[in-house]
Amino acid sequence: MSDAPGWTSPGSQPPEQDPDRTTAPAPPPSQQQPQPQQPQGWTAGPGVPPQPGHQPPYGQQPPYGQQPGYGQQPPAGWGAPPPAWGPREYAAKPGVIPLRPLGLGEILDGAVSTARAHWRTVLAISLGIAVVIQLLSSVAMKLWLSENSGFAALENNPDPTAEELRDGLVDVGAFSSVAGIATLLGSVLATAMLTIVVSRAVLGRSVTLGEAWDDSRRQLHRLLGLTLLTGLIVVAAVAVPVLLGILLDSPAIAILGLLGGIVFAIWLWVRLSLAAPALMLERQGVLTALRRSFKLVSNSWWRIFGIQLLITVLVTIVSGILEIPFTVIAEIIGSDGGFDSFISGSLSDLTWTYLLISGIGAVIASAITLPISAGVTALLYIDQRIRREALDLELARAAGITPQPGS
């Protein structure tokens, strides 16, 4: 934030005098009020109340506690009750969001505006990562889920042998491992770099692909550890109660543990959902970032849960809308079984044409949804810090903005 642009706030300069403005003519002497004589050496300053019978000039309000004179209209707002507490009328907006507590629409609009304002950097990050992830996943799918794999023999044989079952599970495990690792690493890299882009966009600054990489690469290993630890915590919240029921040989305890574990895992997931932007923007360690997220989400769990759930549903719907047409075309054109393979849902007739067509849909969907999900999480973190820690004042200073009087 040291390279803040030198913005000046409106109203920071003294108002200029209007050369065309003229002074109202003085009233006739017969209508002029006699001026009281001041003691010698006494200078009436702005804090000295006027003498009895002397009214303030036209357009000025009388001093506090003094009523307007006879025949004068009270100034606007005279005697009105003080305004009720509410949102500030003025909020600096150097970038994609106003520097004040945000609503749901402003958070979503900020994420979309970031992708639009910095589309070259955002597209290079999301599209490049999506292409690499899909390429590795497609190759793994062709190697371990095609018609020559053990999975194909397992899929086509309703009564497999122990060896076929083992080979099929090995192939599924190999494909899942490669695709899962590629997705994990790609998500970590995308989250790190897109968080940096959002943090710059909030201040109205541009950022190149190289700058995003330079600012994020030193934290990538910590973000990877944070992602793995968070996933382990969430999985353990479900697995431990279920294992306890199994060890006690009690199906009822296992079922109750499963249900309770799912609820507890969701609660933990929300409480830890802001750890990634905290780690990236505050340059914290893994455990410190987890504690920061836990603190920032406190007393706002339901709000953050609702926003994260809505964004997850929205991203899923958008991904489905973009991917389904490509998948249908790939099943009909690119599989060996043609339309029959699409109806049966078989995965053993995969061809490179099928993988190419379906992969295009997956890449487009990821390139669009990755910036939205990462941007919403980063803006939620910024919003919580504005609400709890007055981060908006620091951001305004970093952007070179002087707060307006009374704002």
mmCIF file of N, CA and C in Angstrom, residues 101-198:
data_model
loop_
_atom_site.group_PDB
_atom_site.id
_atom_site.type_symbol
_atom_site.label_atom_id
_atom_site.label_comp_id
_atom_site.label_asym_id
_atom_site.label_seq_id
_atom_site.Cartn_x
_atom_site.Cartn_y
_atom_site.Cartn_z
ATOM 1 N N PRO A 101 -19.229 -0.649 5.059
ATOM 2 C CA PRO A 101 -19.799 -1.995 5.120
ATOM 3 C C PRO A 101 -20.629 -2.300 3.875
ATOM 4 N N LEU A 102 -20.459 -3.500 3.351
ATOM 5 C CA LEU A 102 -21.030 -3.871 2.056
ATOM 6 C C LEU A 102 -22.251 -4.756 2.226
ATOM 7 N N GLY A 103 -23.149 -4.665 1.265
ATOM 8 C CA GLY A 103 -24.263 -5.581 1.160
ATOM 9 C C GLY A 103 -23.939 -6.716 0.205
ATOM 10 N N LEU A 104 -24.856 -7.670 0.119
ATOM 11 C CA LEU A 104 -24.640 -8.826 -0.754
ATOM 12 C C LEU A 104 -24.460 -8.401 -2.202
ATOM 13 N N GLY A 105 -25.328 -7.503 -2.685
ATOM 14 C CA GLY A 105 -25.215 -7.066 -4.073
ATOM 15 C C GLY A 105 -23.906 -6.363 -4.362
ATOM 16 N N GLU A 106 -23.414 -5.575 -3.396
ATOM 17 C CA GLU A 106 -22.148 -4.871 -3.596
ATOM 18 C C GLU A 106 -20.969 -5.827 -3.604
ATOM 19 N N ILE A 107 -21.040 -6.886 -2.799
ATOM 20 C CA ILE A 107 -19.956 -7.883 -2.797
ATOM 21 C C ILE A 107 -19.910 -8.610 -4.136
ATOM 22 N N LEU A 108 -21.072 -9.043 -4.603
ATOM 23 C CA LEU A 108 -21.116 -9.745 -5.888
ATOM 24 C C LEU A 108 -20.733 -8.810 -7.027
ATOM 25 N N ASP A 109 -21.215 -7.573 -6.974
ATOM 26 C CA ASP A 109 -20.861 -6.608 -8.011
ATOM 27 C C ASP A 109 -19.370 -6.293 -7.987
ATOM 28 N N GLY A 110 -18.771 -6.241 -6.781
ATOM 29 C CA GLY A 110 -17.337 -6.003 -6.689
ATOM 30 C C GLY A 110 -16.518 -7.115 -7.314
ATOM 31 N N ALA A 111 -16.958 -8.368 -7.107
ATOM 32 C CA ALA A 111 -16.240 -9.494 -7.719
ATOM 33 C C ALA A 111 -16.340 -9.451 -9.243
ATOM 34 N N VAL A 112 -17.550 -9.166 -9.743
ATOM 35 C CA VAL A 112 -17.727 -9.085 -11.196
ATOM 36 C C VAL A 112 -16.975 -7.877 -11.772
ATOM 37 N N SER A 113 -17.026 -6.740 -11.065
ATOM 38 C CA SER A 113 -16.336 -5.541 -11.549
ATOM 39 C C SER A 113 -14.825 -5.746 -11.590
ATOM 40 N N THR A 114 -14.295 -6.509 -10.632
ATOM 41 C CA THR A 114 -12.860 -6.806 -10.661
ATOM 42 C C THR A 114 -12.494 -7.596 -11.909
ATOM 43 N N ALA A 115 -13.319 -8.605 -12.226
ATOM 44 C CA ALA A 115 -13.051 -9.410 -13.426
ATOM 45 C C ALA A 115 -13.165 -8.569 -14.694
ATOM 46 N N ARG A 116 -14.055 -7.597 -14.694
ATOM 47 C CA ARG A 116 -14.221 -6.759 -15.888
ATOM 48 C C ARG A 116 -13.123 -5.701 -15.990
ATOM 49 N N ALA A 117 -12.797 -5.064 -14.861
ATOM 50 C CA ALA A 117 -11.813 -3.983 -14.904
ATOM 51 C C ALA A 117 -10.404 -4.498 -15.165
ATOM 52 N N HIS A 118 -10.103 -5.698 -14.700
ATOM 53 C CA HIS A 118 -8.760 -6.266 -14.858
ATOM 54 C C HIS A 118 -8.859 -7.582 -15.630
ATOM 55 N N TRP A 119 -9.586 -7.569 -16.700
ATOM 56 C CA TRP A 119 -9.925 -8.809 -17.384
ATOM 57 C C TRP A 119 -8.689 -9.497 -17.977
ATOM 58 N N ARG A 120 -7.698 -8.741 -18.388
ATOM 59 C CA ARG A 120 -6.510 -9.385 -18.953
ATOM 60 C C ARG A 120 -5.801 -10.231 -17.901
ATOM 61 N N THR A 121 -5.574 -9.664 -16.739
ATOM 62 C CA THR A 121 -4.896 -10.411 -15.680
ATOM 63 C C THR A 121 -5.762 -11.539 -15.156
ATOM 64 N N VAL A 122 -7.037 -11.247 -14.911
ATOM 65 C CA VAL A 122 -7.945 -12.270 -14.375
ATOM 66 C C VAL A 122 -8.109 -13.418 -15.360
ATOM 67 N N LEU A 123 -8.280 -13.099 -16.630
ATOM 68 C CA LEU A 123 -8.458 -14.148 -17.636
ATOM 69 C C LEU A 123 -7.186 -14.970 -17.806
ATOM 70 N N ALA A 124 -6.039 -14.314 -17.770
ATOM 71 C CA ALA A 124 -4.787 -15.064 -17.885
ATOM 72 C C ALA A 124 -4.621 -16.040 -16.732
ATOM 73 N N ILE A 125 -4.994 -15.630 -15.520
ATOM 74 C CA ILE A 125 -4.864 -16.508 -14.359
ATOM 75 C C ILE A 125 -5.859 -17.651 -14.430
ATOM 76 N N SER A 126 -7.137 -17.308 -14.538
ATOM 77 C CA SER A 126 -8.178 -18.340 -14.462
ATOM 78 C C SER A 126 -8.157 -19.260 -15.672
ATOM 79 N N LEU A 127 -7.969 -18.714 -16.856
ATOM 80 C CA LEU A 127 -7.970 -19.547 -18.057
ATOM 81 C C LEU A 127 -6.734 -20.442 -18.097
ATOM 82 N N GLY A 128 -5.563 -19.885 -17.756
ATOM 83 C CA GLY A 128 -4.354 -20.709 -17.762
ATOM 84 C C GLY A 128 -4.436 -21.860 -16.771
ATOM 85 N N ILE A 129 -4.900 -21.583 -15.573
ATOM 86 C CA ILE A 129 -5.014 -22.645 -14.566
ATOM 87 C C ILE A 129 -6.066 -23.655 -14.966
ATOM 88 N N ALA A 130 -7.196 -23.197 -15.508
ATOM 89 C CA ALA A 130 -8.249 -24.123 -15.922
ATOM 90 C C ALA A 130 -7.776 -25.050 -17.039
ATOM 91 N N VAL A 131 -6.994 -24.520 -17.968
ATOM 92 C CA VAL A 131 -6.488 -25.354 -19.072
ATOM 93 C C VAL A 131 -5.554 -26.442 -18.542
ATOM 94 N N VAL A 132 -4.651 -26.073 -17.627
ATOM 95 C CA VAL A 132 -3.715 -27.065 -17.083
ATOM 96 C C VAL A 132 -4.455 -28.136 -16.299
ATOM 97 N N ILE A 133 -5.399 -27.733 -15.461
ATOM 98 C CA ILE A 133 -6.159 -28.710 -14.666
ATOM 99 C C ILE A 133 -6.924 -29.654 -15.575
ATOM 100 N N GLN A 134 -7.601 -29.113 -16.579
ATOM 101 C CA GLN A 134 -8.398 -29.952 -17.462
ATOM 102 C C GLN A 134 -7.523 -30.859 -18.319
ATOM 103 N N LEU A 135 -6.351 -30.382 -18.726
ATOM 104 C CA LEU A 135 -5.441 -31.216 -19.523
ATOM 105 C C LEU A 135 -4.976 -32.427 -18.723
ATOM 106 N N LEU A 136 -4.545 -32.199 -17.491
ATOM 107 C CA LEU A 136 -4.106 -33.321 -16.656
ATOM 108 C C LEU A 136 -5.258 -34.267 -16.339
ATOM 109 N N SER A 137 -6.432 -33.723 -16.056
ATOM 110 C CA SER A 137 -7.579 -34.575 -15.751
ATOM 111 C C SER A 137 -8.004 -35.392 -16.965
ATOM 112 N N SER A 138 -7.957 -34.803 -18.151
ATOM 113 C CA SER A 138 -8.350 -35.534 -19.364
ATOM 114 C C SER A 138 -7.375 -36.664 -19.673
ATOM 115 N N VAL A 139 -6.085 -36.394 -19.535
ATOM 116 C CA VAL A 139 -5.100 -37.459 -19.771
ATOM 117 C C VAL A 139 -5.282 -38.578 -18.761
ATOM 118 N N ALA A 140 -5.501 -38.239 -17.503
ATOM 119 C CA ALA A 140 -5.718 -39.261 -16.481
ATOM 120 C C ALA A 140 -6.992 -40.049 -16.750
ATOM 121 N N MET A 141 -8.030 -39.375 -17.210
ATOM 122 C CA MET A 141 -9.274 -40.074 -17.526
ATOM 123 C C MET A 141 -9.081 -41.042 -18.689
ATOM 124 N N LYS A 142 -8.318 -40.616 -19.694
ATOM 125 C CA LYS A 142 -8.074 -41.492 -20.842
ATOM 126 C C LYS A 142 -7.240 -42.705 -20.447
ATOM 127 N N LEU A 143 -6.280 -42.515 -19.560
ATOM 128 C CA LEU A 143 -5.402 -43.620 -19.172
ATOM 129 C C LEU A 143 -6.090 -44.624 -18.265
ATOM 130 N N TRP A 144 -6.902 -44.143 -17.320
ATOM 131 C CA TRP A 144 -7.405 -45.039 -16.275
ATOM 132 C C TRP A 144 -8.908 -45.287 -16.310
ATOM 133 N N LEU A 145 -9.657 -44.571 -17.174
ATOM 134 C CA LEU A 145 -11.096 -44.814 -17.243
ATOM 135 C C LEU A 145 -11.562 -45.160 -18.643
ATOM 136 N N SER A 146 -10.655 -45.428 -19.569
ATOM 137 C CA SER A 146 -11.040 -45.755 -20.934
ATOM 138 C C SER A 146 -11.362 -47.233 -21.045
ATOM 139 N N GLU A 147 -11.646 -47.669 -22.266
ATOM 140 C CA GLU A 147 -12.108 -49.035 -22.496
ATOM 141 C C GLU A 147 -11.018 -50.075 -22.233
ATOM 142 N N ASN A 148 -9.761 -49.693 -22.198
ATOM 143 C CA ASN A 148 -8.684 -50.654 -21.961
ATOM 144 C C ASN A 148 -8.274 -50.725 -20.485
ATOM 145 N N SER A 149 -8.986 -50.037 -19.618
ATOM 146 C CA SER A 149 -8.598 -49.980 -18.222
ATOM 147 C C SER A 149 -9.346 -51.026 -17.408
ATOM 148 N N GLY A 150 -8.864 -51.224 -16.196
ATOM 149 C CA GLY A 150 -9.557 -52.125 -15.292
ATOM 150 C C GLY A 150 -10.914 -51.601 -14.892
ATOM 151 N N PHE A 151 -11.090 -50.283 -14.919
ATOM 152 C CA PHE A 151 -12.388 -49.712 -14.591
ATOM 153 C C PHE A 151 -13.435 -50.106 -15.623
ATOM 154 N N ALA A 152 -13.019 -50.182 -16.912
ATOM 155 C CA ALA A 152 -13.960 -50.589 -17.957
ATOM 156 C C ALA A 152 -14.417 -52.024 -17.740
ATOM 157 N N ALA A 153 -13.485 -52.910 -17.366
ATOM 158 C CA ALA A 153 -13.875 -54.294 -17.089
ATOM 159 C C ALA A 153 -14.805 -54.366 -15.883
ATOM 160 N N LEU A 154 -14.569 -53.532 -14.913
ATOM 161 C CA LEU A 154 -15.436 -53.504 -13.744
ATOM 162 C C LEU A 154 -16.805 -52.952 -14.092
ATOM 163 N N GLU A 155 -16.861 -51.959 -14.991
ATOM 164 C CA GLU A 155 -18.129 -51.345 -15.364
ATOM 165 C C GLU A 155 -18.982 -52.282 -16.205
ATOM 166 N N ASN A 156 -18.339 -53.079 -17.061
ATOM 167 C CA ASN A 156 -19.084 -53.946 -17.968
ATOM 168 C C ASN A 156 -19.375 -55.326 -17.387
ATOM 169 N N ASN A 157 -18.850 -55.623 -16.229
ATOM 170 C CA ASN A 157 -19.033 -56.955 -15.635
ATOM 171 C C ASN A 157 -19.849 -56.817 -14.356
ATOM 172 N N PRO A 158 -21.096 -57.301 -14.354
ATOM 173 C CA PRO A 158 -21.907 -57.169 -13.145
ATOM 174 C C PRO A 158 -21.422 -58.054 -11.999
ATOM 175 N N ASP A 159 -20.626 -59.063 -12.305
ATOM 176 C CA ASP A 159 -20.131 -59.969 -11.258
ATOM 177 C C ASP A 159 -18.611 -60.089 -11.386
ATOM 178 N N PRO A 160 -17.866 -59.031 -11.010
ATOM 179 C CA PRO A 160 -16.417 -59.054 -11.228
ATOM 180 C C PRO A 160 -15.721 -59.977 -10.240
ATOM 181 N N THR A 161 -14.556 -60.414 -10.647
ATOM 182 C CA THR A 161 -13.720 -61.203 -9.758
ATOM 183 C C THR A 161 -12.966 -60.273 -8.803
ATOM 184 N N ALA A 162 -12.289 -60.877 -7.854
ATOM 185 C CA ALA A 162 -11.533 -60.082 -6.895
ATOM 186 C C ALA A 162 -10.411 -59.316 -7.586
ATOM 187 N N GLU A 163 -9.777 -59.941 -8.580
ATOM 188 C CA GLU A 163 -8.699 -59.257 -9.296
ATOM 189 C C GLU A 163 -9.235 -58.098 -10.122
ATOM 190 N N GLU A 164 -10.378 -58.287 -10.801
ATOM 191 C CA GLU A 164 -10.971 -57.196 -11.576
ATOM 192 C C GLU A 164 -11.420 -56.053 -10.663
ATOM 193 N N LEU A 165 -11.947 -56.414 -9.523
ATOM 194 C CA LEU A 165 -12.370 -55.389 -8.585
ATOM 195 C C LEU A 165 -11.172 -54.584 -8.092
ATOM 196 N N ARG A 166 -10.072 -55.277 -7.805
ATOM 197 C CA ARG A 166 -8.873 -54.590 -7.353
ATOM 198 C C ARG A 166 -8.316 -53.681 -8.436
ATOM 199 N N ASP A 167 -8.259 -54.181 -9.680
ATOM 200 C CA ASP A 167 -7.744 -53.367 -10.779
ATOM 201 C C ASP A 167 -8.623 -52.140 -11.032
ATOM 202 N N GLY A 168 -9.925 -52.332 -10.949
ATOM 203 C CA GLY A 168 -10.836 -51.209 -11.154
ATOM 204 C C GLY A 168 -10.674 -50.138 -10.078
ATOM 205 N N LEU A 169 -10.553 -50.563 -8.829
ATOM 206 C CA LEU A 169 -10.382 -49.602 -7.740
ATOM 207 C C LEU A 169 -9.038 -48.883 -7.846
ATOM 208 N N VAL A 170 -8.010 -49.607 -8.294
ATOM 209 C CA VAL A 170 -6.705 -48.969 -8.477
ATOM 210 C C VAL A 170 -6.779 -47.895 -9.560
ATOM 211 N N ASP A 171 -7.469 -48.188 -10.662
ATOM 212 C CA ASP A 171 -7.592 -47.208 -11.736
ATOM 213 C C ASP A 171 -8.387 -45.981 -11.282
ATOM 214 N N VAL A 172 -9.473 -46.220 -10.574
ATOM 215 C CA VAL A 172 -10.265 -45.097 -10.070
ATOM 216 C C VAL A 172 -9.439 -44.265 -9.092
ATOM 217 N N GLY A 173 -8.693 -44.933 -8.232
ATOM 218 C CA GLY A 173 -7.855 -44.208 -7.283
ATOM 219 C C GLY A 173 -6.765 -43.401 -7.964
ATOM 220 N N ALA A 174 -6.163 -43.964 -9.029
ATOM 221 C CA ALA A 174 -5.119 -43.236 -9.749
ATOM 222 C C ALA A 174 -5.689 -42.002 -10.436
ATOM 223 N N PHE A 175 -6.824 -42.171 -11.100
ATOM 224 C CA PHE A 175 -7.452 -41.015 -11.758
ATOM 225 C C PHE A 175 -7.840 -39.954 -10.735
ATOM 226 N N SER A 176 -8.449 -40.387 -9.638
ATOM 227 C CA SER A 176 -8.877 -39.419 -8.620
ATOM 228 C C SER A 176 -7.691 -38.686 -8.011
ATOM 229 N N SER A 177 -6.575 -39.391 -7.833
ATOM 230 C CA SER A 177 -5.397 -38.755 -7.246
ATOM 231 C C SER A 177 -4.832 -37.687 -8.163
ATOM 232 N N VAL A 178 -4.675 -38.026 -9.443
ATOM 233 C CA VAL A 178 -4.111 -37.059 -10.386
ATOM 234 C C VAL A 178 -5.040 -35.857 -10.541
ATOM 235 N N ALA A 179 -6.330 -36.118 -10.755
ATOM 236 C CA ALA A 179 -7.274 -35.022 -10.920
ATOM 237 C C ALA A 179 -7.400 -34.190 -9.641
ATOM 238 N N GLY A 180 -7.397 -34.859 -8.498
ATOM 239 C CA GLY A 180 -7.516 -34.142 -7.234
ATOM 240 C C GLY A 180 -6.307 -33.265 -6.940
ATOM 241 N N ILE A 181 -5.110 -33.790 -7.175
ATOM 242 C CA ILE A 181 -3.901 -32.994 -6.932
ATOM 243 C C ILE A 181 -3.839 -31.803 -7.886
ATOM 244 N N ALA A 182 -4.179 -32.042 -9.163
ATOM 245 C CA ALA A 182 -4.176 -30.939 -10.128
ATOM 246 C C ALA A 182 -5.183 -29.864 -9.734
ATOM 247 N N THR A 183 -6.374 -30.297 -9.303
ATOM 248 C CA THR A 183 -7.394 -29.331 -8.889
ATOM 249 C C THR A 183 -6.964 -28.576 -7.638
ATOM 250 N N LEU A 184 -6.353 -29.283 -6.683
ATOM 251 C CA LEU A 184 -5.903 -28.648 -5.442
ATOM 252 C C LEU A 184 -4.841 -27.590 -5.727
ATOM 253 N N LEU A 185 -3.815 -27.951 -6.476
ATOM 254 C CA LEU A 185 -2.750 -27.002 -6.765
ATOM 255 C C LEU A 185 -3.252 -25.828 -7.597
ATOM 256 N N GLY A 186 -4.111 -26.110 -8.558
ATOM 257 C CA GLY A 186 -4.661 -25.029 -9.371
ATOM 258 C C GLY A 186 -5.531 -24.082 -8.556
ATOM 259 N N SER A 187 -6.325 -24.644 -7.646
ATOM 260 C CA SER A 187 -7.180 -23.798 -6.814
ATOM 261 C C SER A 187 -6.356 -22.925 -5.875
ATOM 262 N N VAL A 188 -5.285 -23.487 -5.313
ATOM 263 C CA VAL A 188 -4.420 -22.712 -4.434
ATOM 264 C C VAL A 188 -3.779 -21.555 -5.197
ATOM 265 N N LEU A 189 -3.257 -21.842 -6.383
ATOM 266 C CA LEU A 189 -2.614 -20.797 -7.179
ATOM 267 C C LEU A 189 -3.619 -19.734 -7.610
ATOM 268 N N ALA A 190 -4.811 -20.160 -8.032
ATOM 269 C CA ALA A 190 -5.827 -19.203 -8.461
ATOM 270 C C ALA A 190 -6.287 -18.336 -7.293
ATOM 271 N N THR A 191 -6.500 -18.955 -6.125
ATOM 272 C CA THR A 191 -6.935 -18.191 -4.955
ATOM 273 C C THR A 191 -5.895 -17.158 -4.555
ATOM 274 N N ALA A 192 -4.629 -17.561 -4.560
ATOM 275 C CA ALA A 192 -3.566 -16.645 -4.154
ATOM 276 C C ALA A 192 -3.470 -15.447 -5.090
ATOM 277 N N MET A 193 -3.410 -15.690 -6.371
ATOM 278 C CA MET A 193 -3.205 -14.600 -7.317
ATOM 279 C C MET A 193 -4.451 -13.735 -7.472
ATOM 280 N N LEU A 194 -5.632 -14.349 -7.475
ATOM 281 C CA LEU A 194 -6.855 -13.565 -7.620
ATOM 282 C C LEU A 194 -7.139 -12.725 -6.378
ATOM 283 N N THR A 195 -6.735 -13.196 -5.205
ATOM 284 C CA THR A 195 -6.884 -12.389 -3.994
ATOM 285 C C THR A 195 -6.040 -11.128 -4.088
ATOM 286 N N ILE A 196 -4.842 -11.252 -4.621
ATOM 287 C CA ILE A 196 -3.990 -10.076 -4.815
ATOM 288 C C ILE A 196 -4.632 -9.104 -5.803
ATOM 289 N N VAL A 197 -5.209 -9.632 -6.878
ATOM 290 C CA VAL A 197 -5.859 -8.767 -7.866
ATOM 291 C C VAL A 197 -7.025 -8.014 -7.232
ATOM 292 N N VAL A 198 -7.830 -8.700 -6.419
ATOM 293 C CA VAL A 198 -8.974 -8.050 -5.775
ATOM 294 C C VAL A 198 -8.506 -6.964 -4.810
#
